[in-house]
PDB file of C-alpha atoms in Angstrom:
ATOM      1  CA  MET A   1      34.131 -35.458 -15.259  1.00 38.00           C
ATOM      2  CA  ALA A   2      31.562 -32.677 -16.549  1.00 40.00           C
ATOM      3  CA  ARG A   3      32.746 -28.674 -16.153  1.00 42.00           C
ATOM      4  CA  LYS A   4      30.657 -27.117 -14.311  1.00 43.00           C
ATOM      5  CA  ALA A   5      28.241 -23.789 -15.341  1.00 37.00           C
ATOM      6  CA  GLY A   6      30.333 -20.630 -15.017  1.00 41.00           C
ATOM      7  CA  SER A   7      33.407 -22.725 -14.603  1.00 43.00           C
ATOM      8  CA  ASP A   8      35.703 -20.385 -17.424  1.00 58.00           C
ATOM      9  CA  GLY A   9      38.606 -17.616 -16.829  1.00 68.00           C
ATOM     10  CA  SER A  10      37.927 -15.723 -14.275  1.00 79.00           C
ATOM     11  CA  LYS A  11      35.460 -17.613 -12.051  1.00 86.00           C
ATOM     12  CA  THR A  12      37.654 -20.209 -12.151  1.00 84.00           C
ATOM     13  CA  ALA A  13      40.561 -19.086 -11.860  1.00 84.00           C
ATOM     14  CA  GLU A  14      38.755 -17.555  -8.445  1.00 87.00           C
ATOM     15  CA  ALA A  15      37.339 -20.934  -7.756  1.00 88.00           C
ATOM     16  CA  ILE A  16      40.958 -22.256  -7.597  1.00 89.00           C
ATOM     17  CA  ARG A  17      42.451 -19.678  -5.358  1.00 87.00           C
ATOM     18  CA  ALA A  18      39.491 -20.354  -2.912  1.00 90.00           C
ATOM     19  CA  ALA A  19      39.281 -23.923  -2.684  1.00 91.00           C
ATOM     20  CA  GLY A  20      43.220 -24.198  -2.557  1.00 91.00           C
ATOM     21  CA  LEU A  21      43.499 -21.509   0.649  1.00 91.00           C
ATOM     22  CA  ARG A  22      40.402 -24.257   2.179  1.00 92.00           C
ATOM     23  CA  LEU A  23      42.326 -27.177   1.300  1.00 93.00           C
ATOM     24  CA  ILE A  24      45.761 -25.744   2.496  1.00 93.00           C
ATOM     25  CA  PHE A  25      44.041 -24.796   5.820  1.00 92.00           C
ATOM     26  CA  GLU A  26      42.616 -27.972   6.726  1.00 92.00           C
ATOM     27  CA  HIS A  27      45.124 -30.553   5.331  1.00 93.00           C
ATOM     28  CA  GLY A  28      48.297 -28.520   4.776  1.00 93.00           C
ATOM     29  CA  TYR A  29      50.299 -26.799   2.190  1.00 92.00           C
ATOM     30  CA  GLU A  30      52.391 -31.537   1.658  1.00 93.00           C
ATOM     31  CA  GLY A  31      48.843 -32.462   2.298  1.00 92.00           C
ATOM     32  CA  MET A  32      47.421 -30.640  -0.309  1.00 89.00           C
ATOM     33  CA  SER A  33      47.047 -32.655  -3.087  1.00 86.00           C
ATOM     34  CA  LEU A  34      46.336 -30.573  -7.033  1.00 88.00           C
ATOM     35  CA  ARG A  35      44.275 -33.975  -8.223  1.00 88.00           C
ATOM     36  CA  ASP A  36      41.998 -33.126  -5.469  1.00 87.00           C
ATOM     37  CA  LEU A  37      41.932 -29.041  -5.632  1.00 90.00           C
ATOM     38  CA  ALA A  38      40.601 -29.827  -9.511  1.00 87.00           C
ATOM     39  CA  GLN A  39      38.061 -32.186  -8.699  1.00 87.00           C
ATOM     40  CA  ILE A  40      36.343 -30.083  -6.017  1.00 89.00           C
ATOM     41  CA  VAL A  41      36.620 -26.488  -8.794  1.00 87.00           C
ATOM     42  CA  GLY A  42      34.902 -29.420 -11.550  1.00 85.00           C
ATOM     43  CA  ILE A  43      37.605 -29.148 -13.631  1.00 86.00           C
ATOM     44  CA  GLN A  44      40.584 -32.231 -15.278  1.00 81.00           C
ATOM     45  CA  PRO A  45      43.629 -32.031 -13.174  1.00 76.00           C
ATOM     46  CA  GLY A  46      45.819 -30.783 -16.158  1.00 80.00           C
ATOM     47  CA  SER A  47      43.227 -27.701 -17.226  1.00 79.00           C
ATOM     48  CA  LEU A  48      44.620 -26.348 -13.466  1.00 82.00           C
ATOM     49  CA  TYR A  49      47.705 -25.312 -15.691  1.00 77.00           C
ATOM     50  CA  ASN A  50      46.220 -23.353 -17.911  1.00 79.00           C
ATOM     51  CA  HIS A  51      45.179 -21.073 -14.165  1.00 84.00           C
ATOM     52  CA  ILE A  52      48.534 -22.282 -11.630  1.00 83.00           C
ATOM     53  CA  THR A  53      52.155 -22.813 -12.997  1.00 84.00           C
ATOM     54  CA  THR A  54      52.800 -25.248  -9.985  1.00 89.00           C
ATOM     55  CA  LYS A  55      51.625 -26.195  -6.093  1.00 91.00           C
ATOM     56  CA  GLN A  56      54.097 -23.890  -4.598  1.00 93.00           C
ATOM     57  CA  ALA A  57      52.735 -20.949  -7.175  1.00 92.00           C
ATOM     58  CA  LEU A  58      49.213 -21.041  -6.095  1.00 92.00           C
ATOM     59  CA  LEU A  59      50.779 -20.797  -2.593  1.00 95.00           C
ATOM     60  CA  PHE A  60      53.229 -18.372  -2.693  1.00 96.00           C
ATOM     61  CA  ASP A  61      50.493 -16.341  -4.296  1.00 93.00           C
ATOM     62  CA  PHE A  62      48.870 -16.807  -1.759  1.00 94.00           C
ATOM     63  CA  LEU A  63      51.176 -15.547   0.681  1.00 96.00           C
ATOM     64  CA  VAL A  64      52.290 -12.767  -1.343  1.00 96.00           C
ATOM     65  CA  GLU A  65      48.592 -11.594  -1.762  1.00 95.00           C
ATOM     66  CA  HIS A  66      48.275 -11.644   2.133  1.00 95.00           C
ATOM     67  CA  MET A  67      50.851  -9.773   2.870  1.00 96.00           C
ATOM     68  CA  THR A  68      50.187  -7.193   0.257  1.00 97.00           C
ATOM     69  CA  ARG A  69      46.759  -6.278   1.191  1.00 96.00           C
ATOM     70  CA  LEU A  70      47.430  -6.242   4.885  1.00 97.00           C
ATOM     71  CA  THR A  71      50.114  -3.812   4.475  1.00 97.00           C
ATOM     72  CA  GLU A  72      48.195  -1.198   1.554  1.00 97.00           C
ATOM     73  CA  ALA A  73      45.046  -2.042   4.291  1.00 97.00           C
ATOM     74  CA  LEU A  74      47.327  -0.791   7.312  1.00 98.00           C
ATOM     75  CA  ASP A  75      48.880   1.928   5.131  1.00 98.00           C
ATOM     76  CA  ALA A  76      45.241   3.496   4.134  1.00 98.00           C
ATOM     77  CA  ALA A  77      43.911   3.359   8.350  1.00 97.00           C
ATOM     78  CA  LEU A  78      47.070   4.727   9.892  1.00 98.00           C
ATOM     79  CA  ALA A  79      47.040   8.102   7.026  1.00 97.00           C
ATOM     80  CA  GLY A  80      46.530  11.409   8.310  1.00 95.00           C
ATOM     81  CA  ILE A  81      47.223  10.653  11.251  1.00 96.00           C
ATOM     82  CA  GLU A  82      50.153  12.153  13.155  1.00 94.00           C
ATOM     83  CA  SER A  83      50.175  11.389  17.266  1.00 95.00           C
ATOM     84  CA  PRO A  84      52.448   8.164  18.397  1.00 95.00           C
ATOM     85  CA  LEU A  85      49.681   7.413  20.711  1.00 95.00           C
ATOM     86  CA  ALA A  86      47.040   7.466  18.011  1.00 96.00           C
ATOM     87  CA  ARG A  87      48.816   5.870  15.126  1.00 97.00           C
ATOM     88  CA  LEU A  88      49.636   2.723  17.923  1.00 97.00           C
ATOM     89  CA  ASP A  89      46.181   2.941  18.751  1.00 96.00           C
ATOM     90  CA  THR A  90      45.089   2.673  15.331  1.00 97.00           C
ATOM     91  CA  PHE A  91      47.841  -0.271  14.514  1.00 98.00           C
ATOM     92  CA  ILE A  92      46.344  -2.653  17.458  1.00 97.00           C
ATOM     93  CA  GLU A  93      43.057  -2.024  16.379  1.00 97.00           C
ATOM     94  CA  PHE A  94      43.066  -2.534  12.779  1.00 97.00           C
ATOM     95  CA  HIS A  95      45.720  -5.679  12.979  1.00 97.00           C
ATOM     96  CA  LEU A  96      43.596  -7.198  15.494  1.00 96.00           C
ATOM     97  CA  ARG A  97      40.475  -7.079  13.767  1.00 95.00           C
ATOM     98  CA  TYR A  98      41.840  -7.430  10.418  1.00 95.00           C
ATOM     99  CA  HIS A  99      43.257 -10.855  11.583  1.00 93.00           C
ATOM    100  CA  LEU A 100      40.260 -11.871  13.248  1.00 92.00           C
ATOM    101  CA  THR A 101      38.534 -11.409  10.223  1.00 91.00           C
ATOM    102  CA  ARG A 102      40.226 -13.596   8.165  1.00 91.00           C
ATOM    103  CA  ARG A 103      41.206 -16.059  10.331  1.00 88.00           C
ATOM    104  CA  MET A 104      41.678 -18.763   7.464  1.00 90.00           C
ATOM    105  CA  GLU A 105      44.330 -16.936   5.636  1.00 92.00           C
ATOM    106  CA  VAL A 106      46.241 -15.524   8.714  1.00 93.00           C
ATOM    107  CA  PHE A 107      46.426 -19.507   9.577  1.00 91.00           C
ATOM    108  CA  VAL A 108      47.944 -19.976   5.986  1.00 93.00           C
ATOM    109  CA  ASN A 109      50.494 -17.423   5.903  1.00 93.00           C
ATOM    110  CA  ASN A 110      51.823 -17.723   9.519  1.00 91.00           C
ATOM    111  CA  SER A 111      51.785 -21.775   9.221  1.00 92.00           C
ATOM    112  CA  GLU A 112      53.025 -22.288   5.677  1.00 95.00           C
ATOM    113  CA  LEU A 113      56.144 -20.055   5.504  1.00 94.00           C
ATOM    114  CA  ARG A 114      58.388 -22.574   6.155  1.00 95.00           C
ATOM    115  CA  SER A 115      56.861 -24.690   2.431  1.00 96.00           C
ATOM    116  CA  LEU A 116      58.237 -22.030   0.576  1.00 96.00           C
ATOM    117  CA  GLU A 117      61.413 -22.441  -1.340  1.00 96.00           C
ATOM    118  CA  PRO A 118      64.010 -20.326  -0.403  1.00 97.00           C
ATOM    119  CA  GLN A 119      63.179 -17.795  -2.943  1.00 97.00           C
ATOM    120  CA  ASN A 120      59.473 -17.107  -2.598  1.00 97.00           C
ATOM    121  CA  ARG A 121      60.531 -17.670   2.108  1.00 97.00           C
ATOM    122  CA  ALA A 122      63.043 -14.303   1.167  1.00 97.00           C
ATOM    123  CA  VAL A 123      60.065 -12.386  -0.900  1.00 98.00           C
ATOM    124  CA  VAL A 124      57.299 -13.049   1.571  1.00 97.00           C
ATOM    125  CA  THR A 125      60.227 -12.486   4.505  1.00 97.00           C
ATOM    126  CA  GLY A 126      60.753  -9.059   3.603  1.00 97.00           C
ATOM    127  CA  LEU A 127      56.789  -8.103   2.984  1.00 98.00           C
ATOM    128  CA  ARG A 128      56.681  -9.263   6.645  1.00 97.00           C
ATOM    129  CA  ARG A 129      59.460  -6.689   7.617  1.00 97.00           C
ATOM    130  CA  ASP A 130      58.090  -4.149   5.354  1.00 97.00           C
ATOM    131  CA  TYR A 131      54.767  -4.226   7.317  1.00 98.00           C
ATOM    132  CA  GLU A 132      56.515  -5.240  10.782  1.00 97.00           C
ATOM    133  CA  ARG A 133      58.409  -1.509   9.853  1.00 97.00           C
ATOM    134  CA  ARG A 134      55.467  -0.013  10.355  1.00 98.00           C
ATOM    135  CA  LEU A 135      55.033  -1.026  14.035  1.00 98.00           C
ATOM    136  CA  GLU A 136      58.717   0.554  14.507  1.00 98.00           C
ATOM    137  CA  GLN A 137      58.452   3.412  12.907  1.00 97.00           C
ATOM    138  CA  ILE A 138      55.645   4.218  15.312  1.00 97.00           C
ATOM    139  CA  LEU A 139      57.844   2.482  18.585  1.00 97.00           C
ATOM    140  CA  ALA A 140      60.394   4.538  17.394  1.00 97.00           C
ATOM    141  CA  GLU A 141      58.804   8.006  17.183  1.00 96.00           C
ATOM    142  CA  GLY A 142      56.897   7.427  20.361  1.00 96.00           C
ATOM    143  CA  THR A 143      59.834   6.916  21.882  1.00 95.00           C
ATOM    144  CA  ARG A 144      61.800  10.505  20.687  1.00 95.00           C
ATOM    145  CA  SER A 145      58.511  12.392  21.363  1.00 94.00           C
ATOM    146  CA  GLY A 146      58.491  11.068  25.460  1.00 94.00           C
ATOM    147  CA  ALA A 147      54.990   9.302  24.209  1.00 94.00           C
ATOM    148  CA  LEU A 148      55.911   5.786  25.100  1.00 95.00           C
ATOM    149  CA  ASN A 149      58.838   4.448  27.075  1.00 93.00           C
ATOM    150  CA  VAL A 150      60.471   1.089  24.612  1.00 95.00           C
ATOM    151  CA  PRO A 151      63.992   0.111  25.282  1.00 92.00           C
ATOM    152  CA  ASP A 152      64.028  -2.190  22.286  1.00 96.00           C
ATOM    153  CA  VAL A 153      62.028  -0.794  19.412  1.00 97.00           C
ATOM    154  CA  THR A 154      62.955  -4.379  17.743  1.00 96.00           C
ATOM    155  CA  ILE A 155      62.003  -6.510  20.610  1.00 96.00           C
ATOM    156  CA  ALA A 156      59.010  -4.865  21.266  1.00 96.00           C
ATOM    157  CA  THR A 157      57.789  -4.744  17.323  1.00 97.00           C
ATOM    158  CA  PHE A 158      58.219  -8.663  17.224  1.00 96.00           C
ATOM    159  CA  ALA A 159      56.196  -9.082  20.858  1.00 96.00           C
ATOM    160  CA  ILE A 160      53.420  -7.044  19.685  1.00 97.00           C
ATOM    161  CA  ILE A 161      52.521  -8.642  16.304  1.00 96.00           C
ATOM    162  CA  ALA A 162      53.194 -12.028  18.129  1.00 95.00           C
ATOM    163  CA  GLN A 163      50.792 -10.646  20.770  1.00 95.00           C
ATOM    164  CA  LEU A 164      48.143  -9.809  18.332  1.00 96.00           C
ATOM    165  CA  THR A 165      47.855 -12.268  15.778  1.00 94.00           C
ATOM    166  CA  GLY A 166      48.201 -14.588  18.625  1.00 92.00           C
ATOM    167  CA  VAL A 167      44.532 -13.446  19.205  1.00 92.00           C
ATOM    168  CA  VAL A 168      43.328 -15.473  15.839  1.00 88.00           C
ATOM    169  CA  GLY A 169      44.633 -19.200  17.226  1.00 87.00           C
ATOM    170  CA  TRP A 170      42.181 -19.035  20.578  1.00 90.00           C
ATOM    171  CA  TYR A 171      39.360 -16.423  19.720  1.00 88.00           C
ATOM    172  CA  ASP A 172      35.995 -18.079  19.454  1.00 87.00           C
ATOM    173  CA  PRO A 173      33.266 -15.574  18.065  1.00 86.00           C
ATOM    174  CA  LYS A 174      30.647 -17.210  19.601  1.00 88.00           C
ATOM    175  CA  GLY A 175      32.632 -16.925  23.037  1.00 89.00           C
ATOM    176  CA  ARG A 176      31.715 -14.928  25.980  1.00 92.00           C
ATOM    177  CA  LEU A 177      33.796 -11.695  24.059  1.00 91.00           C
ATOM    178  CA  GLY A 178      32.778  -9.901  21.310  1.00 90.00           C
ATOM    179  CA  GLU A 179      35.846  -8.615  18.651  1.00 92.00           C
ATOM    180  CA  ASP A 180      35.508  -5.018  20.189  1.00 94.00           C
ATOM    181  CA  GLU A 181      35.770  -6.368  23.984  1.00 95.00           C
ATOM    182  CA  ILE A 182      39.143  -8.292  22.643  1.00 94.00           C
ATOM    183  CA  ILE A 183      40.195  -5.057  20.791  1.00 94.00           C
ATOM    184  CA  ALA A 184      39.511  -2.901  24.219  1.00 95.00           C
ATOM    185  CA  ILE A 185      41.600  -5.417  26.333  1.00 95.00           C
ATOM    186  CA  HIS A 186      45.018  -5.350  24.353  1.00 95.00           C
ATOM    187  CA  ARG A 187      45.193  -1.865  23.371  1.00 94.00           C
ATOM    188  CA  GLN A 188      45.151  -1.773  27.220  1.00 93.00           C
ATOM    189  CA  LEU A 189      47.704  -4.679  27.841  1.00 93.00           C
ATOM    190  CA  VAL A 190      50.359  -3.299  24.660  1.00 94.00           C
ATOM    191  CA  VAL A 191      49.491   0.673  25.083  1.00 92.00           C
ATOM    192  CA  GLY A 192      49.931   0.287  28.786  1.00 89.00           C
ATOM    193  CA  GLY A 193      52.686  -1.149  29.138  1.00 88.00           C
ATOM    194  CA  LEU A 194      54.677   1.333  26.414  1.00 90.00           C
ATOM    195  CA  LEU A 195      53.326   4.542  28.520  1.00 84.00           C
ATOM    196  CA  PRO A 196      56.630   5.966  30.292  1.00 83.00           C
ATOM    197  CA  ILE A 197      56.739   5.669  34.128  1.00 68.00           C
ATOM    198  CA  PRO A 198      55.736   8.934  35.914  1.00 65.00           C
TER     199      PRO A 198
END
């Protein structure tokens, strides 16, 4: 097989990651083959191992990188915001916009957690839990201050994240509502449901 121009080093590694992610998205982890991956990238199958150790390692790296970037970006978005209501509002907008613009990565992250080996799954689950704690803290602070009324912070955290992430499954960028409208509706749904009853 002819080697593609510019396929050495970091370019090849990036091409492997991009093609691997797309193959997992399109065919699932079990249906994705390293032979197909090598063919798409334009290298011999054995050359893949200069860049990845196993298919499992490739998936694990995808999910770790996704969760690490997600949490770091959330921390940056929340930096300097003190009010629990403003922090909740920021979380809602951040989570929706991040996920709506990375639909393939989000799908793989959510659907292929089950494909990780137990030790790898534990690592990624820990990273997901770390992200969830950010929202838990916002809800807990809001409840303590009286700005929010959250009967169970843990359940509310799971429910809100599921609701916001679920948008990726049905949102159509060519549909009648854009990202801003979707975000505004979810702000009303989430925040409106957590405000103290007068």
